[in-house]
PDB file of C-alpha atoms and ligand atoms in Angstrom:
ATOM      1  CA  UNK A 616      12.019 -33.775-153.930  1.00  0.00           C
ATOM      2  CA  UNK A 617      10.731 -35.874-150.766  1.00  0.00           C
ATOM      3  CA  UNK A 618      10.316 -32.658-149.216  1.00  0.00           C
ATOM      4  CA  UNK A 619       9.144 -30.217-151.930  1.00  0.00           C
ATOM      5  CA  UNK A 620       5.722 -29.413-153.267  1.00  0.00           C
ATOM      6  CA  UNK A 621       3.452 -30.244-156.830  1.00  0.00           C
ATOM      7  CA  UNK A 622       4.078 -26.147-156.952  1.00  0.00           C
ATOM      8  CA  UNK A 623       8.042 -27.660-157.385  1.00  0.00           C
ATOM      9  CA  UNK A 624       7.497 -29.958-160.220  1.00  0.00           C
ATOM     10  CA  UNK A 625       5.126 -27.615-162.155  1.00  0.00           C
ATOM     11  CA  UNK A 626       7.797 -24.817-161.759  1.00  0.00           C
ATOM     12  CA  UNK A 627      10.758 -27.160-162.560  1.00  0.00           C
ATOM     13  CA  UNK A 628       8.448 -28.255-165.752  1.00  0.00           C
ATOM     14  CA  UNK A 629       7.990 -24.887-166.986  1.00  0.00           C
ATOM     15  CA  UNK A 630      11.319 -24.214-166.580  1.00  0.00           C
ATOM     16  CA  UNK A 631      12.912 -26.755-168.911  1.00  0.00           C
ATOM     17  CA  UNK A 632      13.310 -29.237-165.990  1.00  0.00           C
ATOM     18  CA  UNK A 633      13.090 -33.063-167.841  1.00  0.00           C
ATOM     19  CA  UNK A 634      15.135 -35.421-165.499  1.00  0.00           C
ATOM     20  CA  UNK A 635      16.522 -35.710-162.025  1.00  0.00           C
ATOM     21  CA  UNK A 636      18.025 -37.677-159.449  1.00  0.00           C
ATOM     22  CA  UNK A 637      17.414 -37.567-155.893  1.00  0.00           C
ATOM     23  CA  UNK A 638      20.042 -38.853-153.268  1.00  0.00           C
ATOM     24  CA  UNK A 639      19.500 -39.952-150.160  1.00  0.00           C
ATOM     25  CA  UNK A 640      19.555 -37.524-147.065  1.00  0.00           C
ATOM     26  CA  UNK A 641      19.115 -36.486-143.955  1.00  0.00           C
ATOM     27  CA  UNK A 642      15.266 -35.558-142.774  1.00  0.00           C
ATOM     28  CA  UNK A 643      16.314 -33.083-140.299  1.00  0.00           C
ATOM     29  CA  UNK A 644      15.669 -35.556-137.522  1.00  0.00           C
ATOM     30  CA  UNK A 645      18.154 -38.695-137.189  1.00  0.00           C
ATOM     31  CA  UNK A 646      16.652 -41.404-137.506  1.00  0.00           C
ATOM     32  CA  UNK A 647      16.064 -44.742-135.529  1.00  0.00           C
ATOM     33  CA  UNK A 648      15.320 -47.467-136.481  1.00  0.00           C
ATOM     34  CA  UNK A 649      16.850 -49.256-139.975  1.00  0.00           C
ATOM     35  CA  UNK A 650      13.261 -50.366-141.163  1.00  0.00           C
ATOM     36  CA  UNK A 651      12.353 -45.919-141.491  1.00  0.00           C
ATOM     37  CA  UNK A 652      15.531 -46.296-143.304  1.00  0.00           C
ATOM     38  CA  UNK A 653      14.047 -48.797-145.736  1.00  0.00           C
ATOM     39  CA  UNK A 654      10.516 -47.453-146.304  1.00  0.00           C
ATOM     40  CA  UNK A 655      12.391 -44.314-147.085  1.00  0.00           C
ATOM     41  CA  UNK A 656      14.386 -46.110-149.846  1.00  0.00           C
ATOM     42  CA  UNK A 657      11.529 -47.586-151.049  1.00  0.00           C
ATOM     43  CA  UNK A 658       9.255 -44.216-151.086  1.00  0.00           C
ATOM     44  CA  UNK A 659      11.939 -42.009-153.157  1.00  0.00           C
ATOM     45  CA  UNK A 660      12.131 -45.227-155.631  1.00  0.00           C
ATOM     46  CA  UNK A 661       8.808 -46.179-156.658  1.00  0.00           C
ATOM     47  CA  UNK A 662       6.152 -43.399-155.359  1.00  0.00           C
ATOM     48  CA  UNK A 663       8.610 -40.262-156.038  1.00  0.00           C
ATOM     49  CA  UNK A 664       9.047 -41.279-159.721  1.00  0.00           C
ATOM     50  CA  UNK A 665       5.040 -41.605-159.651  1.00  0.00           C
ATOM     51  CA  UNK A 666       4.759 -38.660-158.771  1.00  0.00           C
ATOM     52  CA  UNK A 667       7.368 -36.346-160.220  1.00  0.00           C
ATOM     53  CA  UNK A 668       6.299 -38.378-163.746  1.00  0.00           C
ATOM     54  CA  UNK A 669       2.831 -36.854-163.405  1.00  0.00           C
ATOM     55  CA  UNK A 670       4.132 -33.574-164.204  1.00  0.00           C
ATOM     56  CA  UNK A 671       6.756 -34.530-166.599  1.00  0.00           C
ATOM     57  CA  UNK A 672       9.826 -34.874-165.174  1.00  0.00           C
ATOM     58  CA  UNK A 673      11.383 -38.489-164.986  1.00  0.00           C
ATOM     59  CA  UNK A 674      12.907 -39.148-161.777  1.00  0.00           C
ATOM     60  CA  UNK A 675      15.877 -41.529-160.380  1.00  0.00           C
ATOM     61  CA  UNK A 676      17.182 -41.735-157.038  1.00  0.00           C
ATOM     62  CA  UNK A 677      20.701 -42.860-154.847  1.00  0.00           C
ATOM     63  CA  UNK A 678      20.377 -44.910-151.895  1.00  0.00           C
ATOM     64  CA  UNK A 679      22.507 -44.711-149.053  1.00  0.00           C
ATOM     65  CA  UNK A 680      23.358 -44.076-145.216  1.00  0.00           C
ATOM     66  CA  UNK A 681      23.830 -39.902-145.554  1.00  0.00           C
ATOM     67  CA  UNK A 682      26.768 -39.526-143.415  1.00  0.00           C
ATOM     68  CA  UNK A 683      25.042 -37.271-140.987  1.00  0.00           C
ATOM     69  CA  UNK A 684      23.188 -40.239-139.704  1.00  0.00           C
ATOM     70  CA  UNK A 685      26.571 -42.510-139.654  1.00  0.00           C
ATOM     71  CA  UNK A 686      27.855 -42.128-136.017  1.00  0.00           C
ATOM     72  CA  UNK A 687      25.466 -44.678-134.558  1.00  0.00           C
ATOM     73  CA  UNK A 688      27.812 -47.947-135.867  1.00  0.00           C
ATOM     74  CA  UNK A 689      25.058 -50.259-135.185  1.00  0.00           C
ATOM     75  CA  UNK A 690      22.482 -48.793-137.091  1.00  0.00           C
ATOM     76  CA  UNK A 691      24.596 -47.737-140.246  1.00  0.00           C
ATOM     77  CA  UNK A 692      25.204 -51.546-139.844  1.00  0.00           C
ATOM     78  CA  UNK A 693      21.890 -52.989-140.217  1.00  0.00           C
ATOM     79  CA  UNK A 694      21.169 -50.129-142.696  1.00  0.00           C
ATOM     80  CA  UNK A 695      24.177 -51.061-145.053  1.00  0.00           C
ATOM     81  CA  UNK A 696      23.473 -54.710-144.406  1.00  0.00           C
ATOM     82  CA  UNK A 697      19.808 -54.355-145.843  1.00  0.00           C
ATOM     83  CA  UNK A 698      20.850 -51.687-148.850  1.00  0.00           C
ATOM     84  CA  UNK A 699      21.574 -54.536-151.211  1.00  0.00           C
ATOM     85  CA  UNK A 700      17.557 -55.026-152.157  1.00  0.00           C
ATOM     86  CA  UNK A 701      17.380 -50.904-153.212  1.00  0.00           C
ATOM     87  CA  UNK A 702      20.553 -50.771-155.281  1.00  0.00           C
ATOM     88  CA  UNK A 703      19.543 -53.161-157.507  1.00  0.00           C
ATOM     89  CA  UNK A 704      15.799 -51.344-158.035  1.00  0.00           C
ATOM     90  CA  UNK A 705      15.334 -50.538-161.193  1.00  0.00           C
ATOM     91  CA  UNK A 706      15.067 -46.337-160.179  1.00  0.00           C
ATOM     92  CA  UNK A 707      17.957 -46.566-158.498  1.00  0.00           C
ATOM     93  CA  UNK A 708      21.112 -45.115-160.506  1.00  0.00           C
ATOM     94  CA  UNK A 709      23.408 -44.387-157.942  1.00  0.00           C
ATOM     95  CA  UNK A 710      25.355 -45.280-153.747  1.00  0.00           C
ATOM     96  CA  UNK A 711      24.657 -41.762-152.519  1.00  0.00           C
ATOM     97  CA  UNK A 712      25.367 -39.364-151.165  1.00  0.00           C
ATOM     98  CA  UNK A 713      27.950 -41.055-148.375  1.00  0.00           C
ATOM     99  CA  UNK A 714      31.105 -39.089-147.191  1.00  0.00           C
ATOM    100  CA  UNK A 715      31.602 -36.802-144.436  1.00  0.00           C
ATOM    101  CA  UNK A 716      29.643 -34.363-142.321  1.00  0.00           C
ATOM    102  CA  UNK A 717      31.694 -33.658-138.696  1.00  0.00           C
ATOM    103  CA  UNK A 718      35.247 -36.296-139.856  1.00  0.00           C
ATOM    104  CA  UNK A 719      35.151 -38.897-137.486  1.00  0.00           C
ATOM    105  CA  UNK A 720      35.615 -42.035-137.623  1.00  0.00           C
ATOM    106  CA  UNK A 721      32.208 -43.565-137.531  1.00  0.00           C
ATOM    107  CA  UNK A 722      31.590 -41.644-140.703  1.00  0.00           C
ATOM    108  CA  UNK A 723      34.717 -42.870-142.267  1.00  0.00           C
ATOM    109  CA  UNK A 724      33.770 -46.312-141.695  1.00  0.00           C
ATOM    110  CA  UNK A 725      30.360 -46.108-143.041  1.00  0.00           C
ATOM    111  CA  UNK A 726      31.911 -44.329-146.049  1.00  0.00           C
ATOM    112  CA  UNK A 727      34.211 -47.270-146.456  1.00  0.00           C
ATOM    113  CA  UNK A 728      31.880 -50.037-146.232  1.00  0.00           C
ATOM    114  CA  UNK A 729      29.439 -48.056-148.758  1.00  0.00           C
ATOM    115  CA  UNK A 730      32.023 -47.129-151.051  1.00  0.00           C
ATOM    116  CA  UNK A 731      33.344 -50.931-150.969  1.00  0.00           C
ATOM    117  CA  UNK A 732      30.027 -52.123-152.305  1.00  0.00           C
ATOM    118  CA  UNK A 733      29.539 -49.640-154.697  1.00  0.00           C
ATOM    119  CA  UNK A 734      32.743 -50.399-156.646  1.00  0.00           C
ATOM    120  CA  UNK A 735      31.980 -54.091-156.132  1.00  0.00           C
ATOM    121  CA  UNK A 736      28.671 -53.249-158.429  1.00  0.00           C
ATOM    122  CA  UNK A 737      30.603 -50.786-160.609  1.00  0.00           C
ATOM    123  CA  UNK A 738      27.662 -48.379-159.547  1.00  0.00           C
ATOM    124  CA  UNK A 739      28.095 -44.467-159.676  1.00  0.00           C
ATOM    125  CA  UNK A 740      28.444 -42.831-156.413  1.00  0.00           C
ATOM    126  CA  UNK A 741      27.968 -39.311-155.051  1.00  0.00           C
ATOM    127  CA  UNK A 742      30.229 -38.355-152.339  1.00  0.00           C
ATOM    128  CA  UNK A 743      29.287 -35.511-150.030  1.00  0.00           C
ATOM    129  CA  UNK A 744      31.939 -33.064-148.656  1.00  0.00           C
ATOM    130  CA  UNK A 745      31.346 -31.406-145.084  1.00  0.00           C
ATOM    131  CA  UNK A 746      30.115 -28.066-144.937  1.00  0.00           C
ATOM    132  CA  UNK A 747      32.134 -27.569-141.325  1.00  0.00           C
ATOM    133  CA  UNK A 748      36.143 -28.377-141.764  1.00  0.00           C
ATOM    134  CA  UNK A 749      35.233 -28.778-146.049  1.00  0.00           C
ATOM    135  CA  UNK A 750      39.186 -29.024-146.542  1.00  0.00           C
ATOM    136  CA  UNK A 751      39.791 -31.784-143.942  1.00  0.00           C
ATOM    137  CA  UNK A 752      36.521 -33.888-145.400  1.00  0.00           C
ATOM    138  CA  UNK A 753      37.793 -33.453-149.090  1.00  0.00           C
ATOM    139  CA  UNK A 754      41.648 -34.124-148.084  1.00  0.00           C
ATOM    140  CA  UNK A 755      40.041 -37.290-146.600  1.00  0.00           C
ATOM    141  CA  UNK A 756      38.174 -38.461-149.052  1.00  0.00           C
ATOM    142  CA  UNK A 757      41.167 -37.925-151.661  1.00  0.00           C
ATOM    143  CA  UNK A 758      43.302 -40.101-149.918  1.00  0.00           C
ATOM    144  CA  UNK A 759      40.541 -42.890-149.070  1.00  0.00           C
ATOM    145  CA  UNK A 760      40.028 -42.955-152.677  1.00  0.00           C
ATOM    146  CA  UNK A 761      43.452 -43.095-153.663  1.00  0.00           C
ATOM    147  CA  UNK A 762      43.202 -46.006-150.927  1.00  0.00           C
ATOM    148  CA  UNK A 763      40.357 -47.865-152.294  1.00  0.00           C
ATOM    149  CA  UNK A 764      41.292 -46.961-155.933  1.00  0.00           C
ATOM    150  CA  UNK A 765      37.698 -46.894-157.535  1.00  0.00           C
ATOM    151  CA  UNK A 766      37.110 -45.948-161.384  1.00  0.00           C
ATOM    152  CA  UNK A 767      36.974 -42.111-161.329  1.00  0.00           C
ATOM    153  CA  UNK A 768      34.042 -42.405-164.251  1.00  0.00           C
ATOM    154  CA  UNK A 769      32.347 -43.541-161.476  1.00  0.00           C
ATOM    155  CA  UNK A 770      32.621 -41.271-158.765  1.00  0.00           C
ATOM    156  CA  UNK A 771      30.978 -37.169-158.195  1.00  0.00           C
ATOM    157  CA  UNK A 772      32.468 -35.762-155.424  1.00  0.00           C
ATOM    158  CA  UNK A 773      29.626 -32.958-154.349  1.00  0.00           C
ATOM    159  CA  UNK A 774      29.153 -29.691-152.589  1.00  0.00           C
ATOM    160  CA  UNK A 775      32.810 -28.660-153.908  1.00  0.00           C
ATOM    161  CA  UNK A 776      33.554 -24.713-153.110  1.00  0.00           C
ATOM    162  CA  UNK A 777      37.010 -22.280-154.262  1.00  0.00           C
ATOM    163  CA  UNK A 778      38.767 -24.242-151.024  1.00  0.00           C
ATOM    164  CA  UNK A 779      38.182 -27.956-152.269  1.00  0.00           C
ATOM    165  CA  UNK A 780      38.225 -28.154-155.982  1.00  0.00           C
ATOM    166  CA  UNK A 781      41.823 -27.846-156.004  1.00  0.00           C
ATOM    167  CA  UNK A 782      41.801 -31.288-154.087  1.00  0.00           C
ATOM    168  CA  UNK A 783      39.056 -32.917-155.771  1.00  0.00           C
ATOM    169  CA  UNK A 784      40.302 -32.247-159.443  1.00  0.00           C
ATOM    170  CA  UNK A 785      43.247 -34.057-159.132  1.00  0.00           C
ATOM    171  CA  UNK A 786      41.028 -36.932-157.727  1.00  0.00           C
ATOM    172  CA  UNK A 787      39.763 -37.211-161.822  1.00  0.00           C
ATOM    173  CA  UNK A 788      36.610 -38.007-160.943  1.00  0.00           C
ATOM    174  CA  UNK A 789      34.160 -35.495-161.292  1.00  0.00           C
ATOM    175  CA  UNK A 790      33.770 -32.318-159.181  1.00  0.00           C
ATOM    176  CA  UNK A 791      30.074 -31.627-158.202  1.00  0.00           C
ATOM    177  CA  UNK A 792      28.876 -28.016-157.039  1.00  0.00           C
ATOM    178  CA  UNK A 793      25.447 -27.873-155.484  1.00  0.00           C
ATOM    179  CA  UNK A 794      23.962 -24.221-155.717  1.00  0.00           C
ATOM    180  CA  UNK A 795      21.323 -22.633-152.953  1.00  0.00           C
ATOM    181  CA  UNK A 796      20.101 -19.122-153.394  1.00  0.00           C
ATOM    182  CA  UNK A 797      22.121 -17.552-150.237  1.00  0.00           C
ATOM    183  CA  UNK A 798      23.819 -19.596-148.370  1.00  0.00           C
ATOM    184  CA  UNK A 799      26.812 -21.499-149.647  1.00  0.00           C
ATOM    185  CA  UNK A 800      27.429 -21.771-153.082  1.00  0.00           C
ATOM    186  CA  UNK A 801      25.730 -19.274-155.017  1.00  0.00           C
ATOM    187  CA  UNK A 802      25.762 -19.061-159.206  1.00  0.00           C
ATOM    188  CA  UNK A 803      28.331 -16.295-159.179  1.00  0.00           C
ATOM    189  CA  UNK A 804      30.798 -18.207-157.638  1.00  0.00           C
ATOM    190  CA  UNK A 805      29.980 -21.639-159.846  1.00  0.00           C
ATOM    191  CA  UNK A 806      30.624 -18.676-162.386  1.00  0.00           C
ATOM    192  CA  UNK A 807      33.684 -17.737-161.179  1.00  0.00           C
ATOM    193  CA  UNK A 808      35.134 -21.018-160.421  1.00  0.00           C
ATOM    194  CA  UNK A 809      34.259 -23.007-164.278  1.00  0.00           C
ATOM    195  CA  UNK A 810      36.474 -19.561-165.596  1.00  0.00           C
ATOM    196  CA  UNK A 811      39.737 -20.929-162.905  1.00  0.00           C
ATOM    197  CA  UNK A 812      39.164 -24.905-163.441  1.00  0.00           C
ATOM    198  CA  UNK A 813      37.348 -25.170-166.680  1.00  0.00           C
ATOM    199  CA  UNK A 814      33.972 -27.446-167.476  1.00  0.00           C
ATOM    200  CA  UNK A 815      35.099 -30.656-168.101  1.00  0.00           C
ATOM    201  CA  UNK A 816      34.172 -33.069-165.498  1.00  0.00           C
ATOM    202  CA  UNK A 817      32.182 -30.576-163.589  1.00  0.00           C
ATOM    203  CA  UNK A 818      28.540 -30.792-162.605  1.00  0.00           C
ATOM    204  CA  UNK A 819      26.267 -28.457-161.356  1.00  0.00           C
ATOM    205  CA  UNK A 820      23.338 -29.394-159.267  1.00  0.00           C
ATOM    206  CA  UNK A 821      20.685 -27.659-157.440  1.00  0.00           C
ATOM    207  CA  UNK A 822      19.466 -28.201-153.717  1.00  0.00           C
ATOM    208  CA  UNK A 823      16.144 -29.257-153.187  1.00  0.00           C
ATOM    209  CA  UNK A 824      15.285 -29.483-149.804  1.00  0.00           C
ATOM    210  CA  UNK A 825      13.426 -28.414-146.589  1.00  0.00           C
ATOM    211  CA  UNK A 826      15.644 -25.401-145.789  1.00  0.00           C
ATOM    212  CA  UNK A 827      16.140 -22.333-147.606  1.00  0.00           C
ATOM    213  CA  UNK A 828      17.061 -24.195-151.069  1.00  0.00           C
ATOM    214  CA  UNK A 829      15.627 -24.134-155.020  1.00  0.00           C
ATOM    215  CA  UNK A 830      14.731 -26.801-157.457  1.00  0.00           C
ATOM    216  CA  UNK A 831      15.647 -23.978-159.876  1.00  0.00           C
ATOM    217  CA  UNK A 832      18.909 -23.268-159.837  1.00  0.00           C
ATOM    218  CA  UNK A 833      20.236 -25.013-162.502  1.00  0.00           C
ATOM    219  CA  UNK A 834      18.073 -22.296-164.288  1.00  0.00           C
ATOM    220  CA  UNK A 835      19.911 -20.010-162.476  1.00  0.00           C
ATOM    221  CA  UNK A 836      22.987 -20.597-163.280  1.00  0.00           C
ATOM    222  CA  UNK A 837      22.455 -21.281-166.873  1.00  0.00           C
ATOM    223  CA  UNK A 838      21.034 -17.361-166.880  1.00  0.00           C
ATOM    224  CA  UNK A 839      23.781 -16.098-164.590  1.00  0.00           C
ATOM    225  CA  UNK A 840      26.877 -17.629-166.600  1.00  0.00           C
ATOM    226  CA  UNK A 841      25.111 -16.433-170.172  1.00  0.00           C
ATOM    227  CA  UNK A 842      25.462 -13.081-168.738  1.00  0.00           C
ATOM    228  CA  UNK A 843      28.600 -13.750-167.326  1.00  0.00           C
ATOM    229  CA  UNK A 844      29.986 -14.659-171.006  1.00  0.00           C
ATOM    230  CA  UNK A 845      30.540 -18.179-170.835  1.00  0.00           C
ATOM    231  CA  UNK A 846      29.250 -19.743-174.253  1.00  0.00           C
ATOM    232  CA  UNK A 847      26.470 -22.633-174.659  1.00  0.00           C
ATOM    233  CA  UNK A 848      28.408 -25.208-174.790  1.00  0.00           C
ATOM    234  CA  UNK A 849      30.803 -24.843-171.449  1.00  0.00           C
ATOM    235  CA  UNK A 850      27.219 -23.978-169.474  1.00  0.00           C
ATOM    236  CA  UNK A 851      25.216 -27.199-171.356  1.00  0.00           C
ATOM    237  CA  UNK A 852      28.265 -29.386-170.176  1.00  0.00           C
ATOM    238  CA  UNK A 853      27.897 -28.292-166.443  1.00  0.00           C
ATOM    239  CA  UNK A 854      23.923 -28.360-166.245  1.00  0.00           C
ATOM    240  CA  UNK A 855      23.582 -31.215-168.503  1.00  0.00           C
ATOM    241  CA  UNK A 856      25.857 -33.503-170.595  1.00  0.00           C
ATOM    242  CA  UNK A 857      28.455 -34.175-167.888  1.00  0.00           C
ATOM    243  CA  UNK A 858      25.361 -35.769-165.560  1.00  0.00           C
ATOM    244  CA  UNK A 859      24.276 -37.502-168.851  1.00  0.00           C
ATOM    245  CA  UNK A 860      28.017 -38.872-168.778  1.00  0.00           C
ATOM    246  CA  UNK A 861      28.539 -40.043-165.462  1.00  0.00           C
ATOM    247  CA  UNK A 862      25.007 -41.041-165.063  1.00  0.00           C
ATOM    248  CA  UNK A 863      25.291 -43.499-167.817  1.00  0.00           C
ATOM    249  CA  UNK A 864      27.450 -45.340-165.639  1.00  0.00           C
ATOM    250  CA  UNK A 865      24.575 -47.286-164.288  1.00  0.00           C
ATOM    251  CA  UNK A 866      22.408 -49.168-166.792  1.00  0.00           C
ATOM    252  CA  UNK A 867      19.070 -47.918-164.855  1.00  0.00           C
ATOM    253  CA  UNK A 868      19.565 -44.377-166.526  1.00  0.00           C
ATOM    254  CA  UNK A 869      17.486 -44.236-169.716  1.00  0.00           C
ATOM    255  CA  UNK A 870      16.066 -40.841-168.899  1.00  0.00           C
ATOM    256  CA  UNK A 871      12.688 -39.714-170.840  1.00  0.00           C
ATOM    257  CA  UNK A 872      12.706 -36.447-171.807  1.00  0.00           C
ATOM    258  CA  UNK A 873       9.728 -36.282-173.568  1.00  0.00           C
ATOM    259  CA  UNK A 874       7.185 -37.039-170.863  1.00  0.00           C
ATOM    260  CA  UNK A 875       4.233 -34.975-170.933  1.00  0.00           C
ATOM    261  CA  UNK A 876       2.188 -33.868-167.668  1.00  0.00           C
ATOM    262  CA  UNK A 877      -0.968 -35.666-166.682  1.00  0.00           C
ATOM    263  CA  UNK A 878      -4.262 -34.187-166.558  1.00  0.00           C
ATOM    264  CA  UNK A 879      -4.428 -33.704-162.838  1.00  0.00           C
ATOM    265  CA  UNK A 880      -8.101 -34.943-163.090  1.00  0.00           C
ATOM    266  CA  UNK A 881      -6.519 -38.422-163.917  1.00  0.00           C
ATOM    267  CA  UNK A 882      -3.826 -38.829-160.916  1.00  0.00           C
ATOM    268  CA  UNK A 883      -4.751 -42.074-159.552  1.00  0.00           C
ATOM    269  CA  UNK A 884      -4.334 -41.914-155.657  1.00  0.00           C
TER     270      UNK A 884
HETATM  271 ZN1   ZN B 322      25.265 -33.480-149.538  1.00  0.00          ZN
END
């Protein structure tokens, strides 16, 4: 939501749109310095809430290095080292996303050390596959978590497609599937693949952010698979109670669905 507009919110609103949780990620532009890392932290925690609350929606947020800024070693360690301080924040419900963007081993390390803390807090933590080489990143992650051995209520692995959820379902944690209106995975295929693997453990989220992307397709999807004949309670499980589920696993997550919006003539600035 960092990078979306009031228009956003109102239309999420109006849609049906009560909760959601932001997770940390890349800007567009790497970058340099740990402290931009921190004041970003601390803006999707405290002012993002303020302001997604003031039109209704109650908002949470992950912290963590995004893997596409994990190659410089030095910086992903001062930015690990100073995490600590944002996991325990009150907004914060998950370690995400970490995982893999081009495989190497800078990545993997900063995964690691990320993953390591996250179990060490019993936290929730969203794991992003690669778009480039997606089989590779998800065979990876599969065996670093059969490795590491975390509780699978824990753990969404995200941005799953028909060529990873093979892998990731036998993982038993659960399978995420982040929708965008063209480009990679669209609601026909989310469709397509609940009807091969089934709904439990699957979540559906939408991508918010500064490319071609839509705080709305959740929406989507819900209208898509209706018309696709899957019944209310397989499409409620991906949009909604299986996020309720795994969410839970952190005792920040007391979501408020019954916020009203504010008057914009009261926003405080
Ligand atoms: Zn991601």
């Amino acid at each position: 939501m960092y990078s979306r507009t009031t228009d956003d919110y109102q239309a999420m609103y109006a849609a049906g749109i009560r909760a959601c949780v932001e997770p940390s990620f890349w800007l567009g532009q790497n970058r340099r310095y740990a402290g931009t890392f921190f004041d970003y932290f601390a803006l999707i925690l405290d002012f993002e809430t303020v302001r997604a609350r003031r039109f209704g929606i109650d908002h949470f947020a992950a912290v963590a290095l995004n893997p596409k800024e994990a190659d410089d070693r030095g910086l992903a360690d001062e930015v690990i080292d100073g995490m600590p301080a944002y996991l325990t924040h009150e907004r914060c419900v998950a370690l995400g996303e970490i995982g893999f963007n081009n495989n190497t081993p800078n990545e993997e390390y900063a995964f690691v050390r990320q993953l390591a803390m996250a179990i060490e807090r019993d936290m929730p933590v969203i794991i992003h596959t690669p778009h480039v080489d997606k089989l590779k990143g998800a065979e990876r992650i599969s065996a670093i978590l059969r490795e590491l051995n975390p509780n699978p209520d824990r753990i969404e692995i995200d941005h799953n497609t028909e060529e990873t959820m093979a892998i990731s379902r036998e993982t038993g944690c659960y399978c995420g599937m982040t929708v965008y209106p063209i480009s990679k995975l669209t609601p026909a295929r989310v469709s397509g693949i609940i009807r091969e693997f089934g709904s439990e453990r699957m979540v559906v989220n939408g991508s918010a952010d500064w490319g071609i992307s839509d705080p709305l397709s959740l929406v989507k999807v819900v209208e898509f698979m209706a018309a696709d004949g899957h019944d209310d309670a397989t499409i409620r499980r991906i949009v909604c109670d299986n996020a309720m589920t795994f969410y839970a696993g952190s005792p920040n997550w007391k979501p408020e669905l019954d916020l009203a919006p504010v008057d914009p003539n009261m926003f405080q600035r």
